[in-house]
Coordinates of C-alpha atoms in Angstrom, one line a residue:
X19 CA 187.5 208.5 215.2
X20 CA 187.7 205.4 216.9
X21 CA 190.4 204.0 219.4
X22 CA 192.2 200.7 218.5
X23 CA 195.0 198.3 218.9
X24 CA 196.9 197.4 216.0
X25 CA 196.9 193.6 215.7
X26 CA 200.5 193.2 214.5
X27 CA 202.6 196.0 216.3
X28 CA 200.3 196.1 219.3
X29 CA 200.3 200.0 219.3
X30 CA 197.3 201.8 220.4
X31 CA 195.8 203.5 217.2
X32 CA 193.2 206.0 216.3
X33 CA 191.1 204.7 213.1
X34 CA 189.9 207.6 211.1
X35 CA 186.9 206.9 208.6
X36 CA 185.2 208.8 206.3
X37 CA 181.9 210.2 207.5
X38 CA 181.0 212.5 204.5
X39 CA 179.9 210.9 201.2
X40 CA 180.8 211.5 197.7
X41 CA 183.6 211.2 195.2
X42 CA 185.5 214.8 196.1
X43 CA 185.2 213.8 200.1
X44 CA 187.0 210.4 199.6
X45 CA 189.6 211.6 196.9
X46 CA 190.5 214.3 199.7
X47 CA 190.9 211.5 202.1
X48 CA 192.8 209.4 199.9
X49 CA 195.1 212.6 199.4
X50 CA 195.6 212.8 203.2
X51 CA 196.7 209.3 203.2
X52 CA 199.2 209.4 200.7
X53 CA 200.9 212.6 202.1
X54 CA 200.9 211.3 205.9
X55 CA 202.3 208.0 204.8
X56 CA 205.5 209.4 203.7
X57 CA 206.2 211.7 206.8
X58 CA 208.4 210.6 209.5
X59 CA 209.0 213.0 212.4
X60 CA 208.5 212.4 216.4
X61 CA 206.1 215.5 216.3
X62 CA 203.6 213.6 213.5
X63 CA 201.9 210.5 214.6
X64 CA 202.8 207.6 212.3
X65 CA 200.4 205.9 209.9
X66 CA 200.1 202.3 211.0
X67 CA 197.8 200.9 208.4
X68 CA 195.3 202.3 206.0
X69 CA 192.9 201.3 203.3
X70 CA 191.1 202.4 200.4
X71 CA 187.5 201.1 199.9
X72 CA 186.3 203.2 201.6
X73 CA 189.2 205.0 202.7
X74 CA 190.4 204.8 206.1
X75 CA 193.5 204.8 208.4
X76 CA 195.0 204.1 211.6
X77 CA 197.3 206.4 213.1
X78 CA 199.5 206.1 216.3
X79 CA 197.5 207.5 219.3
X80 CA 198.8 210.1 221.3
X81 CA 197.6 209.7 224.7
X82 CA 198.4 213.2 226.0
X83 CA 196.1 216.0 226.3
X84 CA 195.6 218.7 223.9
X85 CA 197.5 221.8 223.9
X86 CA 194.6 223.8 225.1
X87 CA 193.8 221.4 227.8
X88 CA 197.6 221.3 228.8
X89 CA 198.1 225.1 229.1
X90 CA 195.2 225.8 231.3
X91 CA 196.7 227.7 234.2
X92 CA 200.1 228.2 232.5
X93 CA 201.5 231.8 233.6
X94 CA 205.2 231.1 232.8
X95 CA 206.4 233.0 230.1
X96 CA 209.7 230.5 229.6
X97 CA 207.2 227.7 229.5
X98 CA 205.1 229.5 226.8
X99 CA 208.5 229.9 224.7
X100 CA 209.2 226.3 225.2
X101 CA 206.1 225.4 224.0
X102 CA 206.2 227.4 220.5
X103 CA 209.9 226.1 220.0
X104 CA 208.7 222.4 220.5
X105 CA 205.8 223.2 218.2
X106 CA 208.1 224.8 215.5
X107 CA 209.8 221.4 214.9
X108 CA 207.2 219.2 213.4
X109 CA 205.9 222.4 211.6
X110 CA 209.3 223.2 210.0
X111 CA 209.4 219.5 209.1
X112 CA 206.1 219.6 207.6
X113 CA 206.6 222.9 205.6
X114 CA 210.0 221.4 204.2
X115 CA 208.0 218.5 203.1
X116 CA 206.2 221.0 200.7
X117 CA 202.8 220.7 202.9
X118 CA 200.8 223.0 204.6
X119 CA 198.8 222.1 207.7
X120 CA 195.9 225.0 207.3
X121 CA 194.2 224.0 210.7
X122 CA 196.9 224.6 213.1
X123 CA 195.1 225.4 216.7
X124 CA 195.4 224.3 220.3
X125 CA 193.0 221.6 220.0
X126 CA 195.4 220.1 217.2
X127 CA 198.2 219.7 219.2
X128 CA 198.7 217.3 221.6
X129 CA 201.4 217.0 224.1
X130 CA 203.4 214.2 224.8
X131 CA 204.1 212.7 228.5
X132 CA 207.8 214.4 228.0
X133 CA 206.4 217.6 227.1
X134 CA 207.1 217.4 223.3
X135 CA 204.4 218.6 220.8
X136 CA 202.7 216.8 218.5
X137 CA 200.6 218.0 215.4
X138 CA 197.2 216.2 214.6
X139 CA 194.2 217.2 212.9
X140 CA 195.6 217.0 209.3
X141 CA 192.2 216.9 207.3
X142 CA 192.8 220.5 205.8
X143 CA 196.7 219.1 204.7
X144 CA 197.3 220.8 201.5
X145 CA 200.4 221.3 199.2
X146 CA 202.6 224.3 199.6
X147 CA 202.6 225.5 196.2
X148 CA 199.3 227.2 197.1
X149 CA 195.8 225.7 197.9
X150 CA 192.7 227.7 198.2
X151 CA 191.0 228.4 201.6
X152 CA 189.1 228.9 203.8
X153 CA 188.5 225.1 204.5
X154 CA 186.7 224.1 208.0
X155 CA 189.4 225.4 210.2
X156 CA 188.7 227.3 213.3
X157 CA 188.1 230.8 212.4
X158 CA 190.0 232.4 215.4
X159 CA 193.3 230.9 213.9
X160 CA 192.7 231.5 210.1
X161 CA 195.0 233.8 208.3
X162 CA 193.2 236.5 206.4
X163 CA 194.0 235.1 203.1
X164 CA 192.5 232.0 204.2
X165 CA 189.2 233.8 205.2
X166 CA 189.3 235.6 201.7
X167 CA 189.5 232.3 200.0
X168 CA 192.8 233.2 198.5
X169 CA 195.7 230.8 197.9
X170 CA 197.2 229.5 201.3
X171 CA 200.7 228.7 201.8
X172 CA 203.2 227.9 204.9
X173 CA 202.5 231.6 206.0
X174 CA 199.1 230.9 207.2
X175 CA 200.2 228.0 209.4
X176 CA 202.8 230.7 210.8
X177 CA 199.8 233.2 211.5
X178 CA 197.9 230.4 213.4
X179 CA 201.3 229.8 215.3
X180 CA 201.3 233.6 216.2
X181 CA 197.6 233.4 217.3
X182 CA 198.6 230.2 219.7
X183 CA 201.6 232.3 220.9
X184 CA 199.4 235.2 221.7
X185 CA 197.0 233.2 223.8
X186 CA 200.1 231.6 225.8
X187 CA 201.6 234.8 226.5
X188 CA 198.2 236.6 227.4
X189 CA 197.8 233.8 230.1
X190 CA 201.4 234.2 231.2
X191 CA 202.3 237.8 231.3
X192 CA 201.2 240.0 234.2
X193 CA 203.3 243.3 233.8
X194 CA 203.8 243.4 229.8
X195 CA 205.0 241.3 227.2
X196 CA 208.8 241.2 226.7
X197 CA 209.4 243.5 223.8
X198 CA 211.3 241.1 221.7
X199 CA 208.2 238.6 221.9
X200 CA 205.9 241.5 221.4
X201 CA 207.6 242.3 218.5
X202 CA 207.6 238.5 217.1
X203 CA 204.1 238.3 217.7
X204 CA 203.3 241.5 215.6
X205 CA 205.2 240.0 213.0
X206 CA 203.5 236.6 212.9
X207 CA 199.8 238.3 212.7
X208 CA 200.5 240.7 210.1
X209 CA 197.7 240.5 207.8
X210 CA 200.0 240.7 204.6
X211 CA 201.5 237.3 203.9
X212 CA 204.6 238.9 202.3
X213 CA 205.1 241.0 205.4
X214 CA 204.7 238.4 207.7
X215 CA 207.4 236.2 209.3
X216 CA 208.1 233.6 206.5
X217 CA 209.7 230.7 208.0
X218 CA 209.4 228.6 211.3
X219 CA 213.1 228.6 211.4
X220 CA 213.0 232.3 212.1
X221 CA 210.6 232.2 214.8
X222 CA 212.6 229.6 216.4
X223 CA 215.7 231.4 216.1
X224 CA 214.3 234.5 217.8
X225 CA 213.0 232.2 220.7
X226 CA 216.3 230.6 221.1
X227 CA 218.0 233.8 221.5
X228 CA 215.4 235.0 224.0
X229 CA 216.0 231.7 226.0
X230 CA 219.7 232.0 225.9
X231 CA 220.1 228.5 223.8
X232 CA 221.3 227.8 220.6
X233 CA 218.6 227.3 217.8
X234 CA 217.3 223.9 216.8
X235 CA 218.8 222.5 213.6
X236 CA 215.5 220.6 213.2
X237 CA 213.7 223.7 212.6
X238 CA 216.2 225.0 210.0
X239 CA 214.3 224.3 206.7
X240 CA 213.9 227.1 204.2
X241 CA 211.9 227.0 200.8
X242 CA 210.6 229.5 198.1
X243 CA 207.8 231.5 198.3
X244 CA 206.0 232.1 194.9
X245 CA 205.9 236.0 193.9
X246 CA 202.7 237.9 194.3
X247 CA 201.0 238.4 190.9
X248 CA 201.2 241.7 189.1
X249 CA 200.5 243.0 185.8
X250 CA 198.8 239.9 185.0
X251 CA 195.4 241.4 184.4
X252 CA 195.3 241.0 180.5
X253 CA 196.4 237.4 181.0
X254 CA 193.9 236.2 183.7
X255 CA 190.9 238.0 181.5
X256 CA 192.2 235.5 178.3
X257 CA 192.2 232.6 181.0
X258 CA 188.7 233.5 182.3
X259 CA 187.3 233.5 178.5
X260 CA 189.1 230.3 177.7
X261 CA 187.5 228.7 181.0
X262 CA 184.1 230.0 179.9
X263 CA 184.4 228.1 176.7
X264 CA 185.7 225.1 178.4
X265 CA 182.4 224.7 180.4
X266 CA 180.5 225.0 177.0
X267 CA 182.7 221.7 175.9
X268 CA 185.4 223.4 174.0
X269 CA 188.5 221.9 174.9
X270 CA 191.6 223.9 174.9
X271 CA 195.5 224.0 175.4
X272 CA 197.6 226.9 176.7
X273 CA 201.3 227.0 176.9
X274 CA 202.7 229.6 179.5
X275 CA 206.5 230.8 179.0
X276 CA 208.4 232.8 181.4
X277 CA 212.2 233.4 182.7
X278 CA 213.1 231.7 185.8
X279 CA 211.5 233.5 188.9
X280 CA 209.1 235.4 186.8
X281 CA 205.9 233.6 188.7
X282 CA 204.9 230.8 186.3
X283 CA 203.8 228.6 188.8
X284 CA 202.0 231.3 191.1
X285 CA 200.0 232.7 187.9
X286 CA 199.0 229.1 187.2
X287 CA 197.6 228.7 190.9
X288 CA 195.7 231.8 190.7
X289 CA 194.1 230.1 187.7
X290 CA 193.7 226.9 189.5
X291 CA 191.7 228.6 192.2
X292 CA 189.4 230.3 189.3
X293 CA 188.7 227.3 188.0
X294 CA 187.9 225.6 191.3
X295 CA 185.2 228.4 191.7
X296 CA 183.7 227.7 188.3
X297 CA 183.4 223.7 189.4
X298 CA 186.5 222.5 187.8
X299 CA 188.5 219.4 188.6
X300 CA 192.1 220.3 189.0
X301 CA 194.8 217.8 188.5
X302 CA 198.6 218.6 188.4
X303 CA 201.7 217.2 187.5
X304 CA 205.3 218.2 186.7
X305 CA 208.6 217.7 184.5
X306 CA 211.2 216.2 186.3
X307 CA 215.1 216.1 185.3
X308 CA 217.0 212.7 185.4
X309 CA 218.0 211.7 189.0
X310 CA 221.1 213.8 189.8
X311 CA 221.4 215.7 186.3
X312 CA 219.4 218.8 186.7
X313 CA 219.3 219.0 183.1
X314 CA 218.2 215.8 181.3
X315 CA 214.3 215.1 180.8
X316 CA 213.1 212.7 183.3
X317 CA 211.0 209.2 183.0
X318 CA 208.4 208.5 180.3
X319 CA 205.1 210.0 181.3
X320 CA 206.0 211.3 184.7
X321 CA 204.0 214.9 184.3
X322 CA 200.9 212.9 184.0
X323 CA 201.2 210.6 187.1
X324 CA 199.1 213.5 188.9
X325 CA 196.3 212.8 186.5
X326 CA 196.9 209.1 187.0
X327 CA 196.3 209.4 190.6
X328 CA 193.1 211.1 190.3
X329 CA 191.9 208.2 187.7
X330 CA 192.7 205.7 190.0
X331 CA 190.6 207.4 192.9
X332 CA 187.8 207.5 190.3
X333 CA 188.4 203.7 189.3
X334 CA 188.0 202.5 192.8
X335 CA 185.1 204.5 193.2
X336 CA 183.0 204.0 189.8
X337 CA 184.1 200.4 188.6
X338 CA 183.1 201.2 184.9
X339 CA 184.8 204.4 184.9
X340 CA 187.4 203.2 182.4
X341 CA 187.2 199.6 180.3
X342 CA 189.5 196.8 181.4
X343 CA 191.4 196.8 178.3
X344 CA 192.1 200.4 178.7
X345 CA 193.4 199.8 182.5
X346 CA 195.7 197.2 181.1
X347 CA 196.9 199.5 178.5
X348 CA 197.6 202.1 180.6
X349 CA 199.3 199.7 183.3
X350 CA 202.2 199.4 180.8
X351 CA 203.6 202.6 181.7
X352 CA 201.7 203.3 185.3
X353 CA 201.6 199.7 187.0
X354 CA 199.2 201.2 189.7
X355 CA 196.5 200.7 187.1
X356 CA 196.9 196.7 187.1
X357 CA 195.9 196.7 190.8
X358 CA 192.4 197.9 189.9
X359 CA 190.1 195.0 190.4
X360 CA 188.4 195.3 186.9
X361 CA 192.0 195.0 185.5
X362 CA 193.4 192.0 187.5
X363 CA 192.0 189.1 185.4
X364 CA 192.3 191.4 182.0
X365 CA 195.0 189.7 179.6
X366 CA 197.9 191.9 178.6
X367 CA 197.1 194.0 175.5
X368 CA 198.4 192.3 172.2
X369 CA 202.2 193.5 170.9
X370 CA 201.9 196.3 168.1
X371 CA 204.5 197.9 166.2
X372 CA 206.0 200.9 168.0
X373 CA 203.9 203.5 166.3
X374 CA 200.9 201.7 166.4
X375 CA 201.4 200.9 170.3
X376 CA 202.3 204.6 171.0
X377 CA 198.9 205.7 169.4
X378 CA 197.2 203.3 171.3
X379 CA 198.4 204.6 174.4
X380 CA 197.5 208.3 173.7
X381 CA 194.0 207.2 172.9
X382 CA 194.0 205.5 176.2
X383 CA 195.2 208.5 178.3
X384 CA 192.6 210.8 176.3
X385 CA 190.0 208.1 177.4
X386 CA 191.2 208.6 181.2
X387 CA 190.9 212.8 180.5
X388 CA 187.3 212.1 179.0
X389 CA 186.5 209.8 182.0
X390 CA 187.7 212.6 184.5
X391 CA 185.5 215.2 182.8
X392 CA 182.3 213.2 182.9
X393 CA 181.9 214.9 186.6
X394 CA 182.5 218.3 185.3
X395 CA 185.1 220.5 183.4
X396 CA 188.8 219.2 184.2
X397 CA 191.9 221.5 184.1
X398 CA 195.3 219.6 183.8
X399 CA 198.4 221.7 184.8
X400 CA 201.6 220.3 183.6
X401 CA 204.6 222.5 184.9
X402 CA 208.2 222.5 183.9
X403 CA 207.7 221.1 180.2
X404 CA 211.4 221.9 179.5
X405 CA 212.1 218.8 181.7
X406 CA 209.2 216.8 180.3
X407 CA 209.8 213.4 178.4
X408 CA 209.3 213.2 174.7
X409 CA 206.4 210.8 175.0
X410 CA 204.5 213.3 177.3
X411 CA 205.5 216.2 174.7
X412 CA 204.1 214.0 171.9
X413 CA 200.8 213.3 173.7
X414 CA 200.2 216.8 174.2
X415 CA 200.8 217.1 170.4
X416 CA 198.5 214.4 169.8
X417 CA 195.6 216.4 171.8
X418 CA 196.0 219.1 170.0
X419 CA 195.0 217.8 166.6
X420 CA 191.4 218.2 167.5
X421 CA 191.3 215.4 170.1
X422 CA 189.7 217.6 172.7
X423 CA 187.0 218.8 170.5
X424 CA 183.6 218.5 172.5
X425 CA 185.5 217.5 175.6
X426 CA 185.2 220.0 178.6
X427 CA 189.3 219.8 179.2
X428 CA 191.7 222.5 179.8
X429 CA 195.4 221.5 179.5
X430 CA 198.1 224.1 180.7
X431 CA 201.6 223.6 180.2
X432 CA 204.3 225.8 181.4
X433 CA 208.0 226.0 180.5
X434 CA 211.2 227.9 181.2
X435 CA 212.3 230.3 178.6
X436 CA 215.8 229.4 177.7
X437 CA 215.7 226.0 178.5
X438 CA 214.3 223.6 176.1
X439 CA 214.8 220.2 174.0
X440 CA 214.5 219.0 170.6
X441 CA 211.3 217.2 171.5
X442 CA 209.9 220.2 173.5
X443 CA 210.6 222.4 170.2
X444 CA 208.9 220.1 167.8
X445 CA 205.9 220.1 169.9
X446 CA 205.6 223.7 170.3
X447 CA 206.1 224.0 166.6
X448 CA 203.2 221.5 165.7
X449 CA 200.9 222.2 168.6
X450 CA 197.7 224.3 167.9
X451 CA 197.5 226.3 171.3
X452 CA 197.0 229.6 173.0
X453 CA 200.4 231.1 174.0
X454 CA 201.0 233.1 177.0
X455 CA 204.5 234.9 177.5
X456 CA 204.9 236.2 181.2
X457 CA 207.4 239.0 180.9
X458 CA 209.4 240.0 184.2

């Protein structure tokens, strides 16, 4: 970290540069940058500038002390409650954006001059759908599931919030903690995530009632948690067997189906955790309905954008990962690839008849998958294929025609039973794949 001043805005900034070397460290920091640039909240420092090669970013400098420094000598219960309520606002916003901090502790909270809490220390930021622990966070604030290396969601941050609140109250209470606050802390520190307080809004509501004030609208954010996996041992054993084959270079496609709410995404998250433990690189994407429709399929190749992001990181790290002509072909559907230095001066690919053009594009995407798999086996997860566009579905069908032979690639697609499209039905009928149906 370096303290600097932004030349255009004049704002004081903290510049974060990458210390560790290697593709995974650089890719992780680029993911951190992408997530932070989309966050806008007074309790989260603004990204002022950033770069890619090597990755770095400049973030708004918060001049105040850390919460640990600020709280020295704190012996006032109402002030401790006010601190946690202030911390609830940016934390609720972060969770509402589908993100989990994973390293919440007093040293990663700054206090502005007006007393407002600001979250910092985003190096372990992860998506709400589940990320494996433990990460390098401070052990005293890690939830049990994070220490075990299980999937971690927003409830891990709530456990850490409970630890912070417990410390503040322990320093403030002389003759016993108020019962309502003691009960709240016990709920936050429950070792079982399913029995823990699940939402920041619920914490803030209890604290507002204690303070005799209305709850904060800013903290009223709710989201769904994935159900706990049950009765899935046979399916997990099947996936373990398939992953063993993938490590040996035997590519495979798996189609997973189930009713809404049965736990498809949670099941796949468990597979992803096991894959990472085996050394797989994991990239994800999802089908998305057309804007405002809720039913129509989304834009062409939208589910493959996650794979594109991973490939872009690799192209910046290894300039020869894809040839310039392939970069230009993919840039026809993903303009981000046109910005890779090797593609800038490459001429546009020649026009072809529609069928030949589609085949050329499919071969280019196959080369992307093979390039990603050069550093180890690759798991590609495409969620919600019932919303996928026909081109993505046709590409999956193309892959099933022995295109993954001798490629250490596992492609998993999920779909919701009862929702389909003609293109999806055609793909399922023509695709050679392992099929798993998750019952209720």
